[in-house]
mmCIF file of C-alpha atoms and ligand atoms in Angstrom:
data_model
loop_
_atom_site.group_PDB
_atom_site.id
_atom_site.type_symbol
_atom_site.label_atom_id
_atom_site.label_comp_id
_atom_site.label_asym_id
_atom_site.label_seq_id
_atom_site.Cartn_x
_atom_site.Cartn_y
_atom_site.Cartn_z
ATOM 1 C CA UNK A 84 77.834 142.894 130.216
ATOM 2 C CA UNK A 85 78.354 142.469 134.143
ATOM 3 C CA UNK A 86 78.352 145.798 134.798
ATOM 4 C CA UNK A 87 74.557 146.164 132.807
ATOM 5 C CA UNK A 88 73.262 142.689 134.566
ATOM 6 C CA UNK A 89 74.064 143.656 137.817
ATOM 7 C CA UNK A 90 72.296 147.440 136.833
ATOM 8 C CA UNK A 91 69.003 145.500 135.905
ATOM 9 C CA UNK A 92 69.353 143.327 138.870
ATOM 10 C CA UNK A 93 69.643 146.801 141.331
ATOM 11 C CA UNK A 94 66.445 148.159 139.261
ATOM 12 C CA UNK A 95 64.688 145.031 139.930
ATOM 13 C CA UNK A 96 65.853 144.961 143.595
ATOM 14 C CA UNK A 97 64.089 148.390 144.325
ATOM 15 C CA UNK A 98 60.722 147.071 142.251
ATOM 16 C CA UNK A 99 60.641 144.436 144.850
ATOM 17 C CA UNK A 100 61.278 146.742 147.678
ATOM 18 C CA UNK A 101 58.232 149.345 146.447
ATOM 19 C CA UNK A 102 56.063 145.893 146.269
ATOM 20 C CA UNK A 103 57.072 144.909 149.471
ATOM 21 C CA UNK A 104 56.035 148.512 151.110
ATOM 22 C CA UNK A 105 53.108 148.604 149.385
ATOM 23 C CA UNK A 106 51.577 145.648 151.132
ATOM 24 C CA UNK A 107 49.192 144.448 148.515
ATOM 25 C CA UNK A 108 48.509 140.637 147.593
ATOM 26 C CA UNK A 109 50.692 139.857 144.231
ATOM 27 C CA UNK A 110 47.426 138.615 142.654
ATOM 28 C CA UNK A 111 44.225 140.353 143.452
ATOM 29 C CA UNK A 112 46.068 143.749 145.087
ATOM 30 C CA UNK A 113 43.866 143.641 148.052
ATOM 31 C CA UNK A 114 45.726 144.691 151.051
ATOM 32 C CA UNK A 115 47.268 141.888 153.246
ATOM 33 C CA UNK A 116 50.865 141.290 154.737
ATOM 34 C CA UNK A 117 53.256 138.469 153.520
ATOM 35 C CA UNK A 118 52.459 138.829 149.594
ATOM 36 C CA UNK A 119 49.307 137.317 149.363
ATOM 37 C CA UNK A 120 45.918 137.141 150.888
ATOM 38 C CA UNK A 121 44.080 134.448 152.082
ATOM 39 C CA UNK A 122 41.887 133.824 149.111
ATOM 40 C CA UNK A 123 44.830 134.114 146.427
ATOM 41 C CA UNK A 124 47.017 131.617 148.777
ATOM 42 C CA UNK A 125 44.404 128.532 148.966
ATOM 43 C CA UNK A 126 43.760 129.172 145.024
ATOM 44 C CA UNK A 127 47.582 128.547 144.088
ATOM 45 C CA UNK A 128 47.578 125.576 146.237
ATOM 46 C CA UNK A 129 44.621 124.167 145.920
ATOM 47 C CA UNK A 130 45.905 121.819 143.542
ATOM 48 C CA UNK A 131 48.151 120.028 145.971
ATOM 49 C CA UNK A 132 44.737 119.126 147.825
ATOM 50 C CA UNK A 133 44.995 115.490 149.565
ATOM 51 C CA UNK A 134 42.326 114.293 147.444
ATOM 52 C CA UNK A 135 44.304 114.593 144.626
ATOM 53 C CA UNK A 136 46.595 111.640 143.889
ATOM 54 C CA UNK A 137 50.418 112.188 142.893
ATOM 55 C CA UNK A 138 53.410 110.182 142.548
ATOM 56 C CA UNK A 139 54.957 110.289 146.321
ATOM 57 C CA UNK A 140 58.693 110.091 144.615
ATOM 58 C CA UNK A 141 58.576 112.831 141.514
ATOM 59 C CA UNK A 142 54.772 114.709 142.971
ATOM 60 C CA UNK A 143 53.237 114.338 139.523
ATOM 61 C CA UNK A 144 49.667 113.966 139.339
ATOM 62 C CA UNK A 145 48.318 110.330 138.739
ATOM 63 C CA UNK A 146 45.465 109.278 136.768
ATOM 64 C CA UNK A 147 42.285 109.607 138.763
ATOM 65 C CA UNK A 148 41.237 105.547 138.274
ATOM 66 C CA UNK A 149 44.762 104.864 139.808
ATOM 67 C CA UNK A 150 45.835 102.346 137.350
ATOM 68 C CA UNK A 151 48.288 103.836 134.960
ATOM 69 C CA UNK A 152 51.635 104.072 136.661
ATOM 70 C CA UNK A 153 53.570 107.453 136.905
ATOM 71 C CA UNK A 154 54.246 108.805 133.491
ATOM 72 C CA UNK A 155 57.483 110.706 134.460
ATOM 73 C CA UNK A 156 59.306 107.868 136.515
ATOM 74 C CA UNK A 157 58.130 105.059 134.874
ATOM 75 C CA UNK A 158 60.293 106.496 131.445
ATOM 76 C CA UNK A 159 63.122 108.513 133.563
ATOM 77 C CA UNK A 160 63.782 106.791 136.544
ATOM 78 C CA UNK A 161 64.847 109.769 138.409
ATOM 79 C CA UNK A 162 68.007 110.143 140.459
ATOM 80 C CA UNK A 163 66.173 112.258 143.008
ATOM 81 C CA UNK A 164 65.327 110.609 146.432
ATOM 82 C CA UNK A 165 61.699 112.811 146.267
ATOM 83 C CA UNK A 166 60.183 115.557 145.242
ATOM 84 C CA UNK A 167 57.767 118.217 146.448
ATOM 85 C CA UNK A 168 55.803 120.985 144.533
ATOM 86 C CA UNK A 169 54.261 124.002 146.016
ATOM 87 C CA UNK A 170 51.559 123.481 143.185
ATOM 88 C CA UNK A 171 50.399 122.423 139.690
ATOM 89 C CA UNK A 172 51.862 125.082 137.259
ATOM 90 C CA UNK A 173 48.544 126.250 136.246
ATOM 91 C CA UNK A 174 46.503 129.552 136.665
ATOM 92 C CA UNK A 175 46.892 131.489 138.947
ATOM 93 C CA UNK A 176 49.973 130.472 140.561
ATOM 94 C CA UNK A 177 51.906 130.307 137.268
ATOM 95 C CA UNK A 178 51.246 134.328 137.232
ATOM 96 C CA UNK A 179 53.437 134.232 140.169
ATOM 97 C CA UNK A 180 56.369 132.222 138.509
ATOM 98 C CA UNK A 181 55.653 134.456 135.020
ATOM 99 C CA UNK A 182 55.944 137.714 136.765
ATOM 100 C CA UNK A 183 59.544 136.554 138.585
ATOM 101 C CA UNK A 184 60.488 134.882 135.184
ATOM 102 C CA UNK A 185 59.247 136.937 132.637
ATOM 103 C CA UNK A 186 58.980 140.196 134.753
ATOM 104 C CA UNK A 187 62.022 140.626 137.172
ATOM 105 C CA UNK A 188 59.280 140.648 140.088
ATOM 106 C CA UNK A 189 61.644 139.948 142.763
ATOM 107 C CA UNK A 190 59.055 139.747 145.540
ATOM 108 C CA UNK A 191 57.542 136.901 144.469
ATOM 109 C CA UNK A 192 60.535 135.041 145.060
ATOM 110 C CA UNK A 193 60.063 134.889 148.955
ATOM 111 C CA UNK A 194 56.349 134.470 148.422
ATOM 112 C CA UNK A 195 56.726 131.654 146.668
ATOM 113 C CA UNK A 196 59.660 130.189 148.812
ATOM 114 C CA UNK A 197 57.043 130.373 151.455
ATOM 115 C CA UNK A 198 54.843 128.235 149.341
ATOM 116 C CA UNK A 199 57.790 125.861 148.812
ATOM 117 C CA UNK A 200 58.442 126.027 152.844
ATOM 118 C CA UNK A 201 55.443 124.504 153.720
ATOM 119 C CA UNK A 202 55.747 121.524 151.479
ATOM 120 C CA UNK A 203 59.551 120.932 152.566
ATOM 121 C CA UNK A 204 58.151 118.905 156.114
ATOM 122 C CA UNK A 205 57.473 116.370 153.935
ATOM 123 C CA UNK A 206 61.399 115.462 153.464
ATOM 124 C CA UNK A 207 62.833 115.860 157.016
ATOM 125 C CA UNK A 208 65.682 117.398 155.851
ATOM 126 C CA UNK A 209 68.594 117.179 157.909
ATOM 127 C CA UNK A 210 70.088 120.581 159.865
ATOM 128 C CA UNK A 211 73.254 120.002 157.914
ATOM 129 C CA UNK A 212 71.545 120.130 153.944
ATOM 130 C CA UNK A 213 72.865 122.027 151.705
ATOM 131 C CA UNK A 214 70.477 124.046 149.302
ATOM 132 C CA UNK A 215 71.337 124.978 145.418
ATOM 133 C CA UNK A 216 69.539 125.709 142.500
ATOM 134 C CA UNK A 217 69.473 124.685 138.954
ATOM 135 C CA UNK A 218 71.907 126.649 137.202
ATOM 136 C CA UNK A 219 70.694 128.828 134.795
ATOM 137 C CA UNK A 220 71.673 129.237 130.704
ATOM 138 C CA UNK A 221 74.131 131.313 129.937
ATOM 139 C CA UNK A 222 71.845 133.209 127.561
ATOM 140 C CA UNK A 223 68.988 132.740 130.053
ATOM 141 C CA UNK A 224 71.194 134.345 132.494
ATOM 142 C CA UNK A 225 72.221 137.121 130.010
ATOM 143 C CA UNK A 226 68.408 137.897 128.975
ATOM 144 C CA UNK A 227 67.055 138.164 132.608
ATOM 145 C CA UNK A 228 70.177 139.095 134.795
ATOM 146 C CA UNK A 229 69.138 136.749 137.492
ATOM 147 C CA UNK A 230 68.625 133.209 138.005
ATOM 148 C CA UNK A 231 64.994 132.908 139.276
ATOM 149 C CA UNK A 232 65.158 129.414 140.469
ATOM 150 C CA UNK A 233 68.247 130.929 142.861
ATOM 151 C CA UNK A 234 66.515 134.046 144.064
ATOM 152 C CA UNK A 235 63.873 131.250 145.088
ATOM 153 C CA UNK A 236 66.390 128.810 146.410
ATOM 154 C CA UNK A 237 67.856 132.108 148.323
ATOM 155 C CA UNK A 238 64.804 132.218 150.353
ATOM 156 C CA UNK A 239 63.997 128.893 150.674
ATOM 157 C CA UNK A 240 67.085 128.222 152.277
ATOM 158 C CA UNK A 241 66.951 130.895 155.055
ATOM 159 C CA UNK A 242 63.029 129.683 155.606
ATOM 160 C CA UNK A 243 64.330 126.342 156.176
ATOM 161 C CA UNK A 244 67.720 127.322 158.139
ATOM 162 C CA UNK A 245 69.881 125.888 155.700
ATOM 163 C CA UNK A 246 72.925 126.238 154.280
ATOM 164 C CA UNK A 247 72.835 128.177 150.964
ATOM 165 C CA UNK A 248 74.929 126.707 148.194
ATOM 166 C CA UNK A 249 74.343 128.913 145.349
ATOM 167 C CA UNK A 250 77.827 127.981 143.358
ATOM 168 C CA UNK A 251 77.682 123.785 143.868
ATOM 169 C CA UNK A 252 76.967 123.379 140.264
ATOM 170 C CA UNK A 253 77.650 124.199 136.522
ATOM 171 C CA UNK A 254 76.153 124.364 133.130
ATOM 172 C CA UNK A 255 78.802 123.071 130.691
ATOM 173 C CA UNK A 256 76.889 123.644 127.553
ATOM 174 C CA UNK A 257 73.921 125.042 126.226
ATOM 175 C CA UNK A 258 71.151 122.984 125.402
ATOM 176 C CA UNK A 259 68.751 123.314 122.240
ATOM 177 C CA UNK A 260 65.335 124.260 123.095
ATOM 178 C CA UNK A 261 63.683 121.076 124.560
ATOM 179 C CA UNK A 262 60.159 121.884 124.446
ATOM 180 C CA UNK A 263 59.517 119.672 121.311
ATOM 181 C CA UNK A 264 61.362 116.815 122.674
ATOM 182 C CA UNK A 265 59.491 113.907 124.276
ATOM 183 C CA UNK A 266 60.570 112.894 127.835
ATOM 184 C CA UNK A 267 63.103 110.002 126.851
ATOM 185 C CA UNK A 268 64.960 112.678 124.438
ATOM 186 C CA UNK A 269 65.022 114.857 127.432
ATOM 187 C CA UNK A 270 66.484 113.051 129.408
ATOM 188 C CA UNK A 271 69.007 111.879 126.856
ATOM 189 C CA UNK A 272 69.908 115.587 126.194
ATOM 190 C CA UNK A 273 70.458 116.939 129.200
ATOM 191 C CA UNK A 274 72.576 113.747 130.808
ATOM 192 C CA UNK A 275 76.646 115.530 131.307
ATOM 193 C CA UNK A 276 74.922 118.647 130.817
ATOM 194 C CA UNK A 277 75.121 120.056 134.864
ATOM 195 C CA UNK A 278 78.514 119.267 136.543
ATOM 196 C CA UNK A 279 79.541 119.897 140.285
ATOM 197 C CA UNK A 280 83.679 120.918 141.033
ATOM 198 C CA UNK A 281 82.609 120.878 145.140
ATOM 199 C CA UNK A 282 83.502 117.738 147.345
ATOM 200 C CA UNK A 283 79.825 117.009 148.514
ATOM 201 C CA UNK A 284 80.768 113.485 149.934
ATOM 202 C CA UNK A 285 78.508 111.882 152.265
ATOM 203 C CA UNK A 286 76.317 115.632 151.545
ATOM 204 C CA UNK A 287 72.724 115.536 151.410
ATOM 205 C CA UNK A 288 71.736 118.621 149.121
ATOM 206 C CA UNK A 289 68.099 120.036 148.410
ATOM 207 C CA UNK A 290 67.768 121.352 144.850
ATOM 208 C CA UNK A 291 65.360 124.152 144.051
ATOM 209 C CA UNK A 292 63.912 124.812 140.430
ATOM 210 C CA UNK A 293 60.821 127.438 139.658
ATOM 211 C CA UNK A 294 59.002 124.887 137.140
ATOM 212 C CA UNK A 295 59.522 120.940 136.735
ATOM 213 C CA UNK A 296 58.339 119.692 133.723
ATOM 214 C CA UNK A 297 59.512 115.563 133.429
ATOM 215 C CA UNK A 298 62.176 115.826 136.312
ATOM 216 C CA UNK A 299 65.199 114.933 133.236
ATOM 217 C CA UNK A 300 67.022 118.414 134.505
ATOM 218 C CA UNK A 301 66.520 117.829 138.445
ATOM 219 C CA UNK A 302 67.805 113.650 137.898
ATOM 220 C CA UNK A 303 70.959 114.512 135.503
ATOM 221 C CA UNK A 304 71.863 116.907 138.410
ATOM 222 C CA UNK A 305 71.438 114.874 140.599
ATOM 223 C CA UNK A 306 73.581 112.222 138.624
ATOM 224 C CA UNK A 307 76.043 115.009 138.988
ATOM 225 C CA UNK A 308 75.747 115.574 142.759
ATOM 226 C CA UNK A 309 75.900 111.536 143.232
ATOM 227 C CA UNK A 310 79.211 111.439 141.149
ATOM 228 C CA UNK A 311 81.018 114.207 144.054
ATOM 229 C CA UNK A 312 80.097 111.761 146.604
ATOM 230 C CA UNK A 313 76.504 113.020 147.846
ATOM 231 C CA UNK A 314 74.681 110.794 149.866
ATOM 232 C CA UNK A 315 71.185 111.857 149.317
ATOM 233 C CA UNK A 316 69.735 114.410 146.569
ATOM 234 C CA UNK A 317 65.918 116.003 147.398
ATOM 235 C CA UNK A 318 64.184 118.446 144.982
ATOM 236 C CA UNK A 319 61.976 121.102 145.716
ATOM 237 C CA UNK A 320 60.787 123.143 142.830
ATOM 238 C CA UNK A 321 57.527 125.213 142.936
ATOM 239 C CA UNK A 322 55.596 124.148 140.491
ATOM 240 C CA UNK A 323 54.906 120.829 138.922
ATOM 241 C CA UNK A 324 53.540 120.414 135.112
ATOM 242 C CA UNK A 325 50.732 118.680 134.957
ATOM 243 C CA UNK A 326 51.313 115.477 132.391
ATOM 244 C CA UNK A 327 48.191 117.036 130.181
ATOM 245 C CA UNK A 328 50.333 120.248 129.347
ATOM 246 C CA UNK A 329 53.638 118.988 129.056
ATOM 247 C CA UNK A 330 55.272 120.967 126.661
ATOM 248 C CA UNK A 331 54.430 124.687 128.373
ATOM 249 C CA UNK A 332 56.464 125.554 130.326
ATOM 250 C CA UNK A 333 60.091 124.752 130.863
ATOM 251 C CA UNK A 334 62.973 122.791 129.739
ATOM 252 C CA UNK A 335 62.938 119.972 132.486
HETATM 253 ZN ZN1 ZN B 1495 44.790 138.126 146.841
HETATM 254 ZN ZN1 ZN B 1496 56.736 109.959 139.473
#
C-alpha cells in the first residue's frame, strides 16, 4: 500500500511539474507566471474585501446589520488564538482546493499557500513558529496518497520562513462522517480525536487546513497542542465556509 501511495504521489508530482512549465493561470489558462493571473487572483479573494465584516478571532463572516454575534465562537469557543482565511470557500477559488483535493493537482498547493501568505501579516508570527497541518484520515490518506492540507502547509511554511513540522500531530481514530452533525456535535466528536507525542512547551505553532468549516477540528487540536505545553496556537487554513453553506464542504 506504501509502495502504490508513494507511486500516485510521483505521478502527481510530474502533473504539477508539466503545470508549472506550462505557465498558464489554474483557472482561466491564460498565460501568466506564478499560477494565476491577475483577474483569476482578485476573484478568489475578493471575498476577504475590507468591506466585508468577519469575526477578527475565527474570520467567519458576520451578519451584515452587525448584531448577531459570531455563529462559530459563540457555540465552540475555540482554542485557537486567531484565524485567517485566504477566502470564502465559494466559486471560483473552491476549484482551486477541488482540483488539489479531488484531483491530485499539486500546483495549486503553492498557489494557494501564496494566497494564505498574504493573509499570515495579520498574526505577526514569531521567527521561531512552528508550522503543521491537520492530520489527515487514515482512509483519506489511503484514497488520495497525500495530505493536501500538508502539501499546503509545506509551502506555506517556506513562504513564511518557518519551521516545518509536518509529524507534530496524530489522528487516533477515525471519525464518522460529520457533515450531518450540527456544530456543538462537532465539536463533541472530534474532542481526543488529534493528539501530539512532541514536547512543544512554551512553542507557538501555526496550523494549516485547506477548508474550515466551524473551527471544532482546528480548536480540539489545538486543545492537543495546549496539553504538550504550547504557548500560543494560530490557524491558517485557506478557505473559510461561509455560515449559509455549512454542511459542504469539510469535516471541521
Ligand atoms: Zn486567470
Ligand atoms: Zn468567530
Amino acid at each position: 500500500m506504501a509502495y502504490l501511495n508513494r507511486l500516485r504521489e510521483w505521478r502527481a508530482r510530474g502533473t504539477a511539474w508539466r503545470d508549472h512549465l506550462m505557465l498558464g493561470c489554474l483557472l482561466c489558462r491564460s498565460r501568466t507566471p506564478g499560477g494565476l493571473c491577475q483577474p483569476c487572483r482578485e476573484k478568489v479573494c475578493a471575498s476577504m474585501a475590507p468591506s466585508v465584516r468577519r469575526c477578527p478571532r475565527c474570520a467567519g463572516r458576520l451578519s451584515e446589520c452587525g448584531l448577531a454575534p459570531c455563529p462559530d465562537c459563540s457555540q465552540i469557543d475555540p482554542a485557537l488564538l486567531r484565524v485567517v482565511a485566504a477566502f470564502d470557500y465559494d466559486w471560483p477559488g473552491e476549484l482551486l482546493i477541488q482540483a488539489l483535493k479531488l484531483r491530485g493537482q499539486f500546483s495549486c498547493a503553492p498557489v494557494l499557500a501564496g494566497l494564505l501568505a498574504a493573509r499570515c501579516g495579520a498574526l505577526q508570527c514569531e521567527p521561531d513558529t512552528w508550522v503543521t497541518a491537520v492530520p489527515a484520515g487514515r482512509q483519506a490518506l489511503i484514497r488520495r496518497g497525500f495530505n493536501p492540507a500538508g502539501e499546503i502547509g509545506r509551502a506555506l511554511a517556506a513562504r513564511l520562513g518557518l519551521a516545518w513540522r509536518p509529524g507534530l500531530l496524530t489522528r487516533v481514530e477515525e471519525g464518522p462522517e460529520q457533515k450531518s452533525l450540527g456544530r456543538r456535535e462537532r465539536r463533541d466528536q472530534v474532542r481526543g480525536l488529534y493528539r501530539c507525542r512532541a514536547d512543544v512547551t512554551g512553542r507557538h505553532l501555526l496550523v494549516v487546513d485547506d477548508v474550515m468549516t466551524t473551527g471544532s477540528t482546528l480548536s480540539a487540536i489545538a486543545e492537543a497542542l495546549q496539553a504538550q505545553g504550547a504557548s500560543a496556537v494560530w490557524a491558517a487554513v485557506v478557505a473559510r465556509t461561509p455560515a449559509r453553506s455549512q454542511p459542504r464542504a469539510h469535516g471541521g
